[in-house]
Structures are given as C-alpha cells and as structure tokens.
Short mmCIF file of C-alpha atoms (C1' of nucleotides) in Angstrom, two decimals:
data_model
loop_
_atom_site.label_atom_id
_atom_site.label_comp_id
_atom_site.label_asym_id
_atom_site.label_seq_id
_atom_site.Cartn_x
_atom_site.Cartn_y
_atom_site.Cartn_z
CA MET A 1 -7.82 28.65 -7.85
CA ARG A 2 -9.01 29.58 -11.24
CA SER A 3 -12.06 27.52 -12.14
CA TYR A 4 -11.81 25.07 -14.99
CA GLY A 5 -15.16 26.33 -16.24
CA GLN A 6 -16.38 22.87 -17.16
CA TYR A 7 -19.75 21.40 -16.27
CA CYS A 8 -18.21 18.12 -15.19
CA ALA A 9 -18.15 16.60 -11.74
CA LEU A 10 -14.41 15.94 -11.80
CA ALA A 11 -13.62 19.48 -12.90
CA ARG A 12 -15.85 20.95 -10.22
CA ALA A 13 -14.27 18.70 -7.62
CA LEU A 14 -10.86 19.95 -8.67
CA ASP A 15 -12.11 23.52 -8.51
CA VAL A 16 -12.51 22.84 -4.78
CA VAL A 17 -9.67 20.49 -3.85
CA GLY A 18 -7.40 20.72 -6.88
CA ASP A 19 -5.17 23.40 -5.44
CA ARG A 20 -1.69 22.46 -4.39
CA TRP A 21 -1.65 21.21 -0.77
CA ALA A 22 -5.44 21.11 -0.52
CA LEU A 23 -5.80 17.32 -0.44
CA LEU A 24 -2.88 17.03 1.95
CA VAL A 25 -4.69 19.36 4.33
CA VAL A 26 -7.68 17.05 4.02
CA ARG A 27 -5.41 14.07 4.71
CA GLU A 28 -4.42 15.62 8.01
CA LEU A 29 -7.98 16.49 8.98
CA LEU A 30 -9.21 12.99 8.14
CA GLN A 31 -7.53 11.90 11.35
CA GLY A 32 -9.58 14.31 13.40
CA PRO A 33 -9.78 18.01 14.22
CA ARG A 34 -6.46 19.77 14.32
CA ARG A 35 -5.10 23.10 15.45
CA TYR A 36 -3.26 25.36 13.04
CA GLY A 37 0.11 24.50 14.49
CA GLU A 38 -0.58 20.79 14.36
CA LEU A 39 -1.45 21.13 10.70
CA LEU A 40 1.81 22.94 10.06
CA ALA A 41 3.72 20.15 11.78
CA GLY A 42 1.91 17.48 9.77
CA LEU A 43 2.49 19.26 6.47
CA PRO A 44 6.26 19.69 6.24
CA GLY A 45 7.14 22.04 3.43
CA ILE A 46 3.98 24.12 3.37
CA ALA A 47 4.28 27.87 3.82
CA THR A 48 2.21 29.35 6.59
CA ASN A 49 0.40 31.74 4.29
CA LEU A 50 -0.50 28.88 1.98
CA LEU A 51 -1.95 26.89 4.85
CA ALA A 52 -4.02 29.90 5.88
CA ASP A 53 -5.15 30.38 2.28
CA ARG A 54 -6.13 26.75 1.87
CA LEU A 55 -8.03 26.64 5.13
CA ARG A 56 -9.99 29.73 4.18
CA SER A 57 -10.71 28.41 0.72
CA LEU A 58 -11.79 25.01 2.00
CA GLU A 59 -13.93 26.71 4.61
CA ASP A 60 -15.62 28.83 1.96
CA SER A 61 -16.31 25.72 -0.11
CA GLY A 62 -17.90 23.91 2.81
CA VAL A 63 -15.21 21.25 3.18
CA VAL A 64 -13.76 22.49 6.45
CA THR A 65 -15.25 24.17 9.51
CA ARG A 66 -13.36 26.11 12.07
CA ASP A 67 -14.53 25.11 15.51
CA GLN A 68 -14.47 27.53 18.36
CA GLY A 69 -10.96 28.64 19.12
CA ALA A 70 -9.17 27.79 15.88
CA GLU A 71 -9.75 24.08 15.75
CA TYR A 72 -10.23 22.97 12.18
CA ALA A 73 -12.33 19.96 11.24
CA LEU A 74 -13.91 18.41 8.18
CA THR A 75 -17.60 18.89 7.51
CA PRO A 76 -19.60 15.72 6.82
CA TRP A 77 -19.24 16.47 3.13
CA GLY A 78 -15.51 16.95 3.57
CA GLU A 79 -15.23 13.59 5.25
CA GLY A 80 -16.55 12.10 2.05
CA LEU A 81 -13.09 12.78 0.63
CA HIS A 82 -11.91 9.76 2.59
CA ASP A 83 -12.65 7.55 -0.40
CA VAL A 84 -10.78 9.87 -2.73
CA VAL A 85 -7.71 10.17 -0.56
CA TYR A 86 -7.38 6.44 -0.01
CA ALA A 87 -8.11 5.63 -3.65
CA LEU A 88 -5.19 7.88 -4.56
CA GLY A 89 -3.09 6.27 -1.86
CA ARG A 90 -3.83 2.76 -3.10
CA TRP A 91 -3.06 3.80 -6.66
CA ALA A 92 0.29 5.23 -5.60
CA ARG A 93 1.40 2.10 -3.74
CA PRO A 94 3.92 1.15 -6.45
CA LEU A 95 5.53 4.54 -5.95
CA MET A 96 6.30 3.70 -2.34
CA SER A 97 8.81 1.05 -3.33
CA ARG A 98 11.18 3.85 -4.16
CA PRO A 99 13.05 4.55 -0.90
CA ALA A 100 12.13 7.51 1.21
CA GLY A 101 15.50 9.16 0.61
CA THR A 102 15.34 12.68 1.91
CA ASP A 103 11.53 12.73 1.99
CA GLU A 104 9.92 13.80 5.21
CA PHE A 105 7.92 11.36 7.28
CA ARG A 106 5.42 11.67 10.09
CA SER A 107 4.38 8.69 12.12
CA HIS A 108 0.66 9.35 11.81
CA TRP A 109 0.95 8.95 8.02
CA LEU A 110 1.28 5.25 8.74
CA SER A 111 -2.47 5.05 8.94
CA SER A 112 -2.75 5.53 5.19
CA PHE A 113 -0.57 2.49 4.67
CA VAL A 114 -2.58 0.45 7.08
CA VAL A 115 -5.80 1.35 5.34
CA ALA A 116 -4.34 0.65 1.93
CA LEU A 117 -2.70 -2.63 2.90
CA PHE A 118 -5.15 -4.15 5.35
CA GLU A 119 -8.49 -2.59 4.52
CA GLY A 120 -11.55 -4.63 5.30
CA VAL A 121 -12.18 -7.65 7.46
CA ASP A 122 -10.48 -10.95 6.73
CA PRO A 123 -11.42 -13.60 9.28
CA ARG A 124 -8.36 -15.63 8.37
CA ARG A 125 -6.16 -12.82 9.60
CA GLY A 126 -4.46 -13.67 12.87
CA ASP A 127 -4.30 -11.55 15.98
CA LEU A 128 -1.16 -9.52 16.44
CA ALA A 129 0.10 -6.41 18.21
CA VAL A 130 3.01 -4.52 16.67
CA GLU A 131 4.59 -1.46 18.17
CA ILE A 132 6.19 0.75 15.55
CA HIS A 133 8.86 3.33 16.29
CA VAL A 134 9.36 5.35 13.17
CA GLY A 135 9.09 9.10 13.14
CA GLU A 136 8.37 11.32 16.10
CA ARG A 137 5.86 9.23 18.05
CA PRO A 138 5.30 5.51 18.56
CA MET A 139 2.33 3.91 16.87
CA ALA A 140 0.58 0.64 17.63
CA LEU A 141 -0.75 -1.67 14.95
CA ILE A 142 -3.38 -4.05 16.31
CA SER A 143 -4.83 -6.94 14.37
CA SER A 144 -7.89 -8.31 16.10
CA GLY A 145 -10.95 -10.11 14.85
CA GLY A 146 -9.73 -10.02 11.28
CA ARG A 147 -9.44 -6.25 11.25
CA VAL A 148 -6.31 -4.11 11.52
CA HIS A 149 -6.28 -0.88 13.48
CA LEU A 150 -3.61 1.72 13.98
CA THR A 151 -3.46 3.93 17.04
CA ALA A 152 -1.08 6.52 18.33
CA GLY A 153 0.91 5.56 21.41
CA THR A 154 2.42 2.40 22.74
CA THR A 155 0.74 -0.90 23.48
CA SER A 156 1.08 -2.79 26.71
CA THR A 157 2.18 -6.16 25.41
CA PRO A 158 3.44 -6.00 21.84
CA ASP A 159 4.24 -9.25 20.04
CA ILE A 160 6.75 -7.39 17.91
CA THR A 161 8.45 -4.03 18.15
CA LEU A 162 9.88 -2.49 15.02
CA THR A 163 12.27 0.46 15.00
CA GLY A 164 13.96 1.98 11.99
CA PRO A 165 13.59 4.04 8.83
CA PRO A 166 10.02 4.32 7.55
CA ASP A 167 10.47 2.75 4.12
CA ALA A 168 12.14 -0.37 5.45
CA VAL A 169 9.68 -0.81 8.32
CA ILE A 170 6.72 -0.37 5.99
CA GLY A 171 8.24 -2.73 3.43
CA LEU A 172 8.64 -5.34 6.15
CA ILE A 173 5.04 -4.96 7.30
CA ALA A 174 3.78 -5.08 3.73
CA GLY A 175 5.79 -8.20 3.04
CA ALA A 176 7.69 -6.55 0.22
CA VAL A 177 11.00 -6.61 2.11
CA SER A 178 12.43 -9.72 3.74
CA ARG A 179 13.42 -9.78 7.38
CA GLY A 180 17.09 -9.93 6.47
CA ASP A 181 16.85 -7.05 4.03
CA ALA A 182 14.93 -4.99 6.55
CA GLU A 183 17.57 -5.53 9.21
CA HIS A 184 20.23 -4.67 6.69
CA LEU A 185 18.35 -1.41 6.06
CA GLY A 186 18.54 -0.57 9.73
CA VAL A 187 15.35 -2.04 11.17
CA VAL A 188 15.64 -3.35 14.71
CA ILE A 189 13.20 -6.21 15.25
CA ASP A 190 12.21 -7.15 18.77
CA GLY A 191 10.15 -10.33 18.73
CA ASP A 192 9.42 -12.90 16.05
CA ALA A 193 9.16 -11.13 12.71
CA ARG A 194 7.67 -14.23 11.12
CA ALA A 195 4.47 -13.50 12.96
CA LEU A 196 3.98 -10.52 10.65
CA SER A 197 2.79 -12.95 8.01
CA ARG A 198 -0.34 -13.40 10.11
CA LEU A 199 -1.41 -10.01 8.87
CA ARG A 200 -1.43 -11.27 5.30
CA PRO A 201 -3.31 -14.56 5.16
CA ASP A 202 -3.00 -14.56 1.37
CA SER A 203 0.64 -15.38 2.09
CA ALA A 204 1.50 -13.97 -1.30
CA VAL A 205 3.02 -10.54 -1.48
CA SER A 206 0.35 -7.94 -1.77
CA PRO A 207 -0.79 -7.74 -5.37
CA ARG A 208 0.74 -4.90 -7.28
CA LEU A 209 -0.40 -3.29 -10.47
CA SER A 210 2.22 -3.01 -13.14
CA PRO A 211 4.73 -0.75 -11.50
CA PRO A 212 5.71 2.39 -13.32
CA ARG A 213 9.10 2.38 -14.89
CA GLN A 214 11.45 4.66 -13.05
CA PRO A 215 11.94 7.97 -14.79
CA GLU A 216 15.31 8.05 -16.47
CA ALA A 217 17.96 9.59 -14.28
CA SER A 218 19.57 10.97 -17.42
CA GLY A 219 18.19 14.41 -16.80
CA LYS A 220 15.76 16.28 -18.92
CA ARG A 221 15.11 15.40 -22.52
CA PRO A 222 17.01 17.46 -25.10
CA MET B 1 5.66 19.83 -10.53
CA ARG B 2 7.73 20.42 -7.50
CA SER B 3 7.67 17.31 -5.32
CA TYR B 4 6.07 17.50 -1.93
CA GLY B 5 9.03 15.62 -0.53
CA GLN B 6 6.91 13.47 1.74
CA TYR B 7 7.13 9.72 2.14
CA CYS B 8 3.37 9.32 1.93
CA ALA B 9 1.34 7.58 -0.74
CA LEU B 10 -1.04 10.48 -1.22
CA ALA B 11 1.79 12.98 -1.57
CA ARG B 12 3.60 10.78 -4.07
CA ALA B 13 0.38 10.30 -6.02
CA LEU B 14 -0.04 14.05 -6.18
CA ASP B 15 3.56 14.41 -7.29
CA VAL B 16 2.44 12.52 -10.40
CA VAL B 17 -1.15 13.65 -11.04
CA GLY B 18 -1.46 16.69 -8.81
CA ASP B 19 -0.59 19.19 -11.50
CA ARG B 20 -3.31 21.38 -12.85
CA TRP B 21 -5.13 19.68 -15.76
CA ALA B 22 -3.39 16.34 -15.17
CA LEU B 23 -6.43 14.45 -13.88
CA LEU B 24 -8.60 16.00 -16.56
CA VAL B 25 -6.24 14.61 -19.18
CA VAL B 26 -6.65 11.25 -17.49
CA ARG B 27 -10.43 11.68 -17.57
CA GLU B 28 -10.28 12.04 -21.32
CA LEU B 29 -7.98 9.05 -21.79
CA LEU B 30 -10.16 6.86 -19.57
CA GLN B 31 -12.57 6.75 -22.50
CA GLY B 32 -9.93 5.30 -24.78
CA PRO B 33 -6.86 6.38 -26.75
CA ARG B 34 -7.02 9.89 -28.12
CA ARG B 35 -5.11 12.03 -30.55
CA TYR B 36 -3.61 15.33 -29.49
CA GLY B 37 -6.31 17.32 -31.24
CA GLU B 38 -9.09 15.24 -29.71
CA LEU B 39 -7.63 15.90 -26.28
CA LEU B 40 -7.57 19.61 -26.98
CA ALA B 41 -11.22 19.49 -28.00
CA GLY B 42 -12.16 17.56 -24.88
CA LEU B 43 -10.28 19.92 -22.57
CA PRO B 44 -11.72 23.36 -23.28
CA GLY B 45 -9.62 26.03 -21.67
CA ILE B 46 -6.26 24.25 -21.68
CA ALA B 47 -3.36 25.90 -23.45
CA THR B 48 -1.68 23.78 -26.08
CA ASN B 49 1.73 24.00 -24.45
CA LEU B 50 0.27 22.87 -21.14
CA LEU B 51 -1.31 19.85 -22.79
CA ALA B 52 2.03 18.96 -24.34
CA ASP B 53 3.74 19.43 -20.96
CA ARG B 54 1.23 17.27 -19.13
CA LEU B 55 1.40 14.50 -21.69
CA ARG B 56 5.17 14.40 -21.48
CA SER B 57 5.13 14.46 -17.70
CA LEU B 58 2.53 11.71 -17.49
CA GLU B 59 4.50 9.70 -20.02
CA ASP B 60 7.66 10.06 -17.97
CA SER B 61 5.79 8.90 -14.88
CA GLY B 62 4.44 5.81 -16.60
CA VAL B 63 0.80 6.89 -16.59
CA VAL B 64 0.47 7.49 -20.33
CA THR B 65 2.00 5.86 -23.37
CA ARG B 66 2.21 7.38 -26.79
CA ASP B 67 1.23 4.81 -29.33
CA GLN B 68 2.74 4.85 -32.77
CA GLY B 69 1.90 8.08 -34.52
CA ALA B 70 0.85 10.27 -31.62
CA GLU B 71 -2.05 8.32 -30.21
CA TYR B 72 -2.03 8.72 -26.45
CA ALA B 73 -3.37 6.03 -24.16
CA LEU B 74 -3.27 5.11 -20.48
CA THR B 75 -0.89 2.42 -19.28
CA PRO B 76 -2.45 -0.35 -17.16
CA TRP B 77 -1.26 1.52 -14.10
CA GLY B 78 -2.77 4.71 -15.44
CA GLU B 79 -6.10 2.99 -15.89
CA GLY B 80 -6.04 2.37 -12.17
CA LEU B 81 -6.89 6.04 -11.82
CA HIS B 82 -10.43 5.13 -12.81
CA ASP B 83 -11.32 4.63 -9.17
CA VAL B 84 -9.81 7.95 -8.20
CA VAL B 85 -11.53 9.93 -10.93
CA TYR B 86 -14.94 8.49 -10.23
CA ALA B 87 -14.52 8.79 -6.48
CA LEU B 88 -13.88 12.48 -6.99
CA GLY B 89 -16.82 12.70 -9.35
CA ARG B 90 -19.16 11.06 -6.87
CA TRP B 91 -17.96 13.33 -4.11
CA ALA B 92 -18.61 16.39 -6.26
CA ARG B 93 -22.17 15.41 -7.13
CA PRO B 94 -23.66 18.08 -4.82
CA LEU B 95 -21.69 20.66 -6.77
CA MET B 96 -23.51 19.74 -9.95
CA SER B 97 -26.80 21.12 -8.65
CA ARG B 98 -25.41 24.56 -9.32
CA PRO B 99 -26.40 25.32 -12.91
CA ALA B 100 -23.89 25.04 -15.70
CA GLY B 101 -24.02 28.77 -16.39
CA THR B 102 -21.24 29.62 -18.76
CA ASP B 103 -19.35 26.40 -18.08
CA GLU B 104 -18.30 24.38 -21.06
CA PHE B 105 -19.81 20.99 -21.72
CA ARG B 106 -18.88 18.00 -23.89
CA SER B 107 -21.33 15.22 -24.53
CA HIS B 108 -18.87 12.45 -23.70
CA TRP B 109 -18.57 13.84 -20.16
CA LEU B 110 -22.03 12.35 -19.60
CA SER B 111 -20.38 9.02 -18.94
CA SER B 112 -19.06 10.27 -15.63
CA PHE B 113 -22.59 11.05 -14.54
CA VAL B 114 -23.85 7.68 -15.64
CA VAL B 115 -21.12 5.92 -13.71
CA ALA B 116 -21.74 8.04 -10.63
CA LEU B 117 -25.50 7.75 -10.72
CA PHE B 118 -26.12 4.23 -11.93
CA GLU B 119 -22.98 2.32 -11.03
CA GLY B 120 -23.40 -1.37 -10.42
CA VAL B 121 -26.09 -3.88 -11.23
CA ASP B 122 -29.56 -3.52 -9.77
CA PRO B 123 -31.90 -6.27 -10.97
CA ARG B 124 -34.93 -4.16 -10.07
CA ARG B 125 -33.89 -1.58 -12.61
CA GLY B 126 -36.13 -1.60 -15.67
CA ASP B 127 -35.03 -1.66 -19.28
CA LEU B 128 -34.95 1.67 -21.05
CA ALA B 129 -33.32 3.39 -24.00
CA VAL B 130 -32.82 7.14 -23.83
CA GLU B 131 -31.32 9.22 -26.58
CA ILE B 132 -29.67 12.36 -25.27
CA HIS B 133 -28.98 15.42 -27.38
CA VAL B 134 -26.85 17.74 -25.32
CA GLY B 135 -23.53 19.05 -26.52
CA GLU B 136 -21.92 18.32 -29.84
CA ARG B 137 -22.88 14.70 -30.43
CA PRO B 138 -25.85 12.53 -29.51
CA MET B 139 -25.39 9.92 -26.78
CA ALA B 140 -27.45 6.85 -26.00
CA LEU B 141 -28.19 5.70 -22.47
CA ILE B 142 -29.20 2.05 -22.37
CA SER B 143 -30.55 0.31 -19.29
CA SER B 144 -30.58 -3.43 -19.77
CA GLY B 145 -30.34 -6.34 -17.38
CA GLY B 146 -30.10 -4.03 -14.40
CA ARG B 147 -27.05 -2.26 -15.74
CA VAL B 148 -26.83 1.16 -17.34
CA HIS B 149 -24.52 1.83 -20.28
CA LEU B 150 -23.73 4.98 -22.17
CA THR B 151 -22.57 4.96 -25.78
CA ALA B 152 -21.82 7.61 -28.34
CA GLY B 153 -24.24 7.89 -31.23
CA THR B 154 -27.95 7.41 -31.67
CA THR B 155 -30.08 4.38 -30.85
CA SER B 156 -32.53 2.82 -33.22
CA THR B 157 -35.67 2.81 -31.09
CA PRO B 158 -35.37 5.14 -28.14
CA ASP B 159 -38.13 5.11 -25.52
CA ILE B 160 -37.34 8.72 -24.72
CA THR B 161 -35.39 11.43 -26.47
CA LEU B 162 -34.11 14.35 -24.42
CA THR B 163 -32.78 17.57 -25.91
CA GLY B 164 -31.72 20.66 -24.03
CA PRO B 165 -29.12 22.25 -21.79
CA PRO B 166 -26.88 19.79 -19.98
CA ASP B 167 -27.69 20.70 -16.38
CA ALA B 168 -31.43 20.39 -16.87
CA VAL B 169 -31.20 17.15 -18.84
CA ILE B 170 -28.90 15.63 -16.26
CA GLY B 171 -31.10 16.82 -13.42
CA LEU B 172 -34.06 15.17 -15.07
CA ILE B 173 -32.22 11.88 -15.52
CA ALA B 174 -30.95 11.98 -11.96
CA GLY B 175 -34.44 12.64 -10.65
CA ALA B 176 -33.39 15.89 -9.02
CA VAL B 177 -35.46 18.02 -11.41
CA SER B 178 -39.12 17.43 -12.11
CA ARG B 179 -40.43 17.01 -15.62
CA GLY B 180 -42.15 20.36 -15.48
CA ASP B 181 -39.08 22.15 -14.19
CA ALA B 182 -36.93 20.52 -16.83
CA GLU B 183 -39.24 21.62 -19.62
CA HIS B 184 -39.29 25.07 -18.13
CA LEU B 185 -35.49 25.02 -18.32
CA GLY B 186 -35.63 24.26 -22.01
CA VAL B 187 -35.62 20.48 -22.16
CA VAL B 188 -37.61 18.97 -25.02
CA ILE B 189 -38.95 15.57 -24.02
CA ASP B 190 -39.99 13.14 -26.71
CA GLY B 191 -41.64 10.12 -25.15
CA ASP B 192 -42.92 9.37 -21.67
CA ALA B 193 -40.58 11.03 -19.17
CA ARG B 194 -42.15 9.06 -16.32
CA ALA B 195 -40.35 5.99 -17.63
CA LEU B 196 -37.11 7.58 -16.45
CA SER B 197 -38.04 6.49 -12.94
CA ARG B 198 -37.34 2.93 -14.07
CA LEU B 199 -33.65 3.83 -13.88
CA ARG B 200 -33.96 4.54 -10.16
CA PRO B 201 -35.79 1.65 -8.51
CA ASP B 202 -35.15 3.21 -5.12
CA SER B 203 -37.80 5.72 -6.22
CA ALA B 204 -36.32 8.18 -3.78
CA VAL B 205 -34.12 10.93 -5.07
CA SER B 206 -30.54 9.81 -5.17
CA PRO B 207 -29.05 10.11 -1.71
CA ARG B 208 -27.01 13.20 -1.25
CA LEU B 209 -24.45 13.97 1.36
CA SER B 210 -25.00 17.18 3.17
CA PRO B 211 -24.70 19.68 0.36
CA PRO B 212 -22.13 22.40 0.73
CA ARG B 213 -23.48 25.78 1.51
CA GLN B 214 -23.14 28.11 -1.42
CA PRO B 215 -20.28 30.52 -1.02
CA GLU B 216 -21.65 33.91 -0.18
CA ALA B 217 -22.15 36.08 -3.22
CA SER B 218 -21.24 39.06 -1.08
CA GLY B 219 -17.76 39.19 -2.46
CA LYS B 220 -14.54 38.55 -0.65
CA ARG B 221 -14.24 38.77 3.07
CA PRO B 222 -12.99 42.08 4.46
"C1'" DC C 1 -4.47 21.21 -40.76
"C1'" DT C 2 -2.39 18.77 -36.83
"C1'" DG C 3 1.02 18.77 -33.28
"C1'" DC C 4 3.62 20.96 -30.84
"C1'" DA C 5 7.52 25.05 -29.41
"C1'" DT C 6 8.39 29.78 -28.18
"C1'" DC C 7 7.40 33.97 -26.09
"C1'" DC C 8 5.74 36.92 -22.68
"C1'" DG C 9 2.13 39.09 -18.82
"C1'" DG C 10 -0.01 37.88 -14.56
"C1'" DG C 11 -0.97 35.24 -10.76
"C1'" DC C 12 0.02 31.60 -7.64
"C1'" DC C 13 3.59 29.49 -4.97
"C1'" DG C 14 7.27 29.44 -1.51
"C1'" DA C 15 10.57 31.39 2.03
"C1'" DT C 16 11.25 34.73 5.40
"C1'" DA C 17 9.98 38.41 8.41
"C1'" DC C 18 6.77 40.26 11.35
"C1'" DT C 19 2.60 41.11 14.60
"C1'" DG C 20 -1.19 40.37 18.20
"C1'" DC D 1 0.48 30.12 18.99
"C1'" DA D 2 -1.97 31.72 15.04
"C1'" DG D 3 -1.74 33.73 11.64
"C1'" DT D 4 -0.54 38.38 8.22
"C1'" DA D 5 2.76 40.94 5.14
"C1'" DT D 6 6.01 41.08 1.62
"C1'" DC D 7 8.66 39.86 -2.22
"C1'" DG D 8 11.27 36.93 -5.75
"C1'" DG D 9 10.48 33.31 -8.96
"C1'" DC D 10 8.12 29.92 -11.29
"C1'" DC D 11 4.05 28.07 -13.28
"C1'" DC D 12 -0.01 28.99 -15.72
"C1'" DG D 13 -2.51 30.88 -19.59
"C1'" DG D 14 -3.14 33.15 -24.12
"C1'" DA D 15 -1.20 34.35 -28.44
"C1'" DT D 16 1.77 33.33 -31.97
"C1'" DG D 17 5.08 30.75 -34.89
"C1'" DC D 18 6.40 26.76 -37.47
"C1'" DA D 19 7.40 22.22 -39.25
"C1'" DG D 20 5.49 17.96 -41.32
#
DNA sequence: CTGCATCCGGGCCGATACTG
DNA sequence: CAGTATCGGCCCGGATGCAG
C-alpha cells in the first residue's frame, strides 16, 4: 500500500494494516495459527493472490510469521491487534441488526460476538451451556464462573441447543430478538430458551449506541 | 467500497470505515467539527475529490453529519470510533520510533500521542506545563491533578518550552530519547528538561511491545 | 477563496487459469 | 495443497475547472 506519509501513529498503523483484507486476515489469525487453505476458507471472497500478497506484506511488517511448513501465526506485536479488532467489532454492533441476507458466515466468527457481548467477568452471570449449530461446524458457548467462553465442537450436556440462520441465532443470544421471533426466523430451540437470560444479568437488552440510520434504498444521489 | 459480504462485525465495520483515508477523516473530526478546507489542511496528501467522496460515504453511513453551512461533525455513533482510533494509535507506537523523515506533520496530531502515552489518571504524576513548538501552531501540554491535557495555543507560564522536529520532541516527551540526543537532533529546550520525568512516574521508559523488525532495506524479495 | 466536480493515467483489486 | 501468472476493471491520486 502506498504510505500516507504522515508522522502520526494512526497513519502509520494504517500503512501496515490499512490494506483491504489485512485486518480480516488478522481476525482469522487471532484464533490461532492457520494454514493457507484454512485462511482461504475463513475469508470468503478473497482472491488467492491477494491473500498471498497480504501475508507477505504482513510478514514484512512484523505482524505475521510463517512457521515451518506454511503455518501462519501472529507475532506478539501482531497479537496486540486484538484490541483494535474487537474495538471495531463492538463499534459495528448496531450494523449487525441488519439481517445477514446473502452475506457469508463462518461458525468461528461467533467468537467475535461472544467477546463483544459478554466480555469480562460478571459474577452475577449464571452458568449455562449452549450448543450452537450455525454454519459449517458446531460451536459450544459455555458460561461458567461469570465468564463466557466459546469453543469449537459439541458439548456433552448442553442446556440449550440452537440451530438456524446466524443472524436470528445471534439476535436470540444477544437478547435483541424474542424467542417467538427467532423461531419465526427459522431457529430451532432445544431446551428452555428462557435460560439464555442468565447470560445477561443486566436483564436489559444490551446497551446500544445510537444506531445509524439505514442508507436510503433510493439508489445513488443525483 | 465494495462490501466484504460477510456477516461479521469486523467486516461490516470495515465496509463503513475501511476505505482508504476514511479513518484519517475520522481522526480529524474527533477533535471537533471542521470545515472542508480545514480537513484538507489536516489531511496532507488527500485529493480533494477523495475527501468529498469519503465525507459523502461517511454521511450516508451515519458516521458524519454535515451541519448547516458545510461544517462536518461526527454523529454520536461516529464518536464511538474514538476507541478504535486510539487503539490503533497505541498499537502503532513502536512504529513511531522510526524518524519522521519526509513525513508530514500537523501540530494537532500531538493529541494522539498524549492520549496514547498519558491516558488515564495517575495521582503520582506531577504538575507540569510544557509549551511545544512543532508544526504550524504552538500546543500546550498541561499535567494537573494526575491527568495530562493538550490544548492548542500557548500557555502563560510554561515550565519548559520545546522547539524542534516532531520525532525528536515527541521522543523526548515520551522518555525514549535522552536530553542530549534530543538536542543533538535539533530540539531547543527552554527550562529544566529533567522535569519531564514528572509526567512518567513509572520512571521506566514506557513499556513497549516487542518492536517490529525493520523491513530489510535490501529491496524487494527476488 | 472555499467547496467541490470532472477528467484522465496508473496501480491495486478481483476472478480465473495454471503450476509444483 | 499452496501458492503464481495473467488480465480486465475499478479505485486512487493529481491536475484542472467552475460555481457561489
């Protein structure tokens, strides 16, 4: 990428990770080292040459290292982008109320929602195990000791199992969609959905900054 | 910008602010409403049509509003990008040790450094007033009550006055450059530079994540 | 003079094909 | 599986024009 040529920390950061797809590559690697093919699968829409370009560029900048045998991983400095990625994710939460539509979804992206929605320890949070079937692979959401984890795979004794389209399942977990609405949107609930409220001891719907007004569907301005 | 087409908060955030220059426009507006010409002056290198494009796009997304008479300002949602911008700035701090070189600099960009370096209240921090002459306009750094502020303009009774190139002055304030080195780099110090250590009660040099290795100057890979 | 719109050259992006 | 090669098209960037 062409440098902004500004002696400013933000500009220099964007010189490194401001390229298209760069932060999404980091998003994938924040979940652990990945092979090239796994990255391709987790980044639907990227062209293979672009992925190769980004990986080289991020490697040159010291964000990514290539382990022996084409395993890519973040450097310690690169892992510092965790705060950036999740700050952006939290900021964009109002945008997630728009339905997924034709957007792609991968089950491991759920972890960004879990971090954004349930970050930190809240001792008033109840214990709960939710198995989530949305996307290619099942995921397990575990609330224990006031903290919420998300792991890949199934769980032995889930309190609730949710299956359905990603936006409706996520809305149900976040408390933004009622149980009835979620079922109407195609979510199959196995277990007592009311227990989901244990995840949100504030009882209120998660606070939301003033949502952006939807862009007019009336096409481009004259 | 072409949408990533992913139902993921990060991807949707980047659909809105992932365009080139977009976050730098936000950086400027985080300091308050600005006219078109002021934005141009604060964004050296941007083409005027690109600035117009970005402002329209950010307006359509609900990040920016255009006040009466072409004053641009952030919406409340847009101001939520504060965390994102400063997270990126903090992450890029190791990149600032590379000298400014031919990079542009604007004095109001100093505020990002102040936020990154001295964020939060530390009661052990001593009081101090530093007048900084670097860039077009003088800035005043005020440490009071354990908190560090930065304002545009001069201060009546500065303890220290610093004048010189931005990288050396900033290095001196951050404690990464010694007084002697700073003067050798062209910084003129009026007052007792040792008092600058009052800003950093930890006494140690600001903690730094593992710095990125410099990209090899040996040109592009074969 | 400010606040854009228009008009190109060049480079990055994106899809497909291809190779070890 | 892990990329490289190629090519059209769009976005970016710089210069210029123009209206209030």
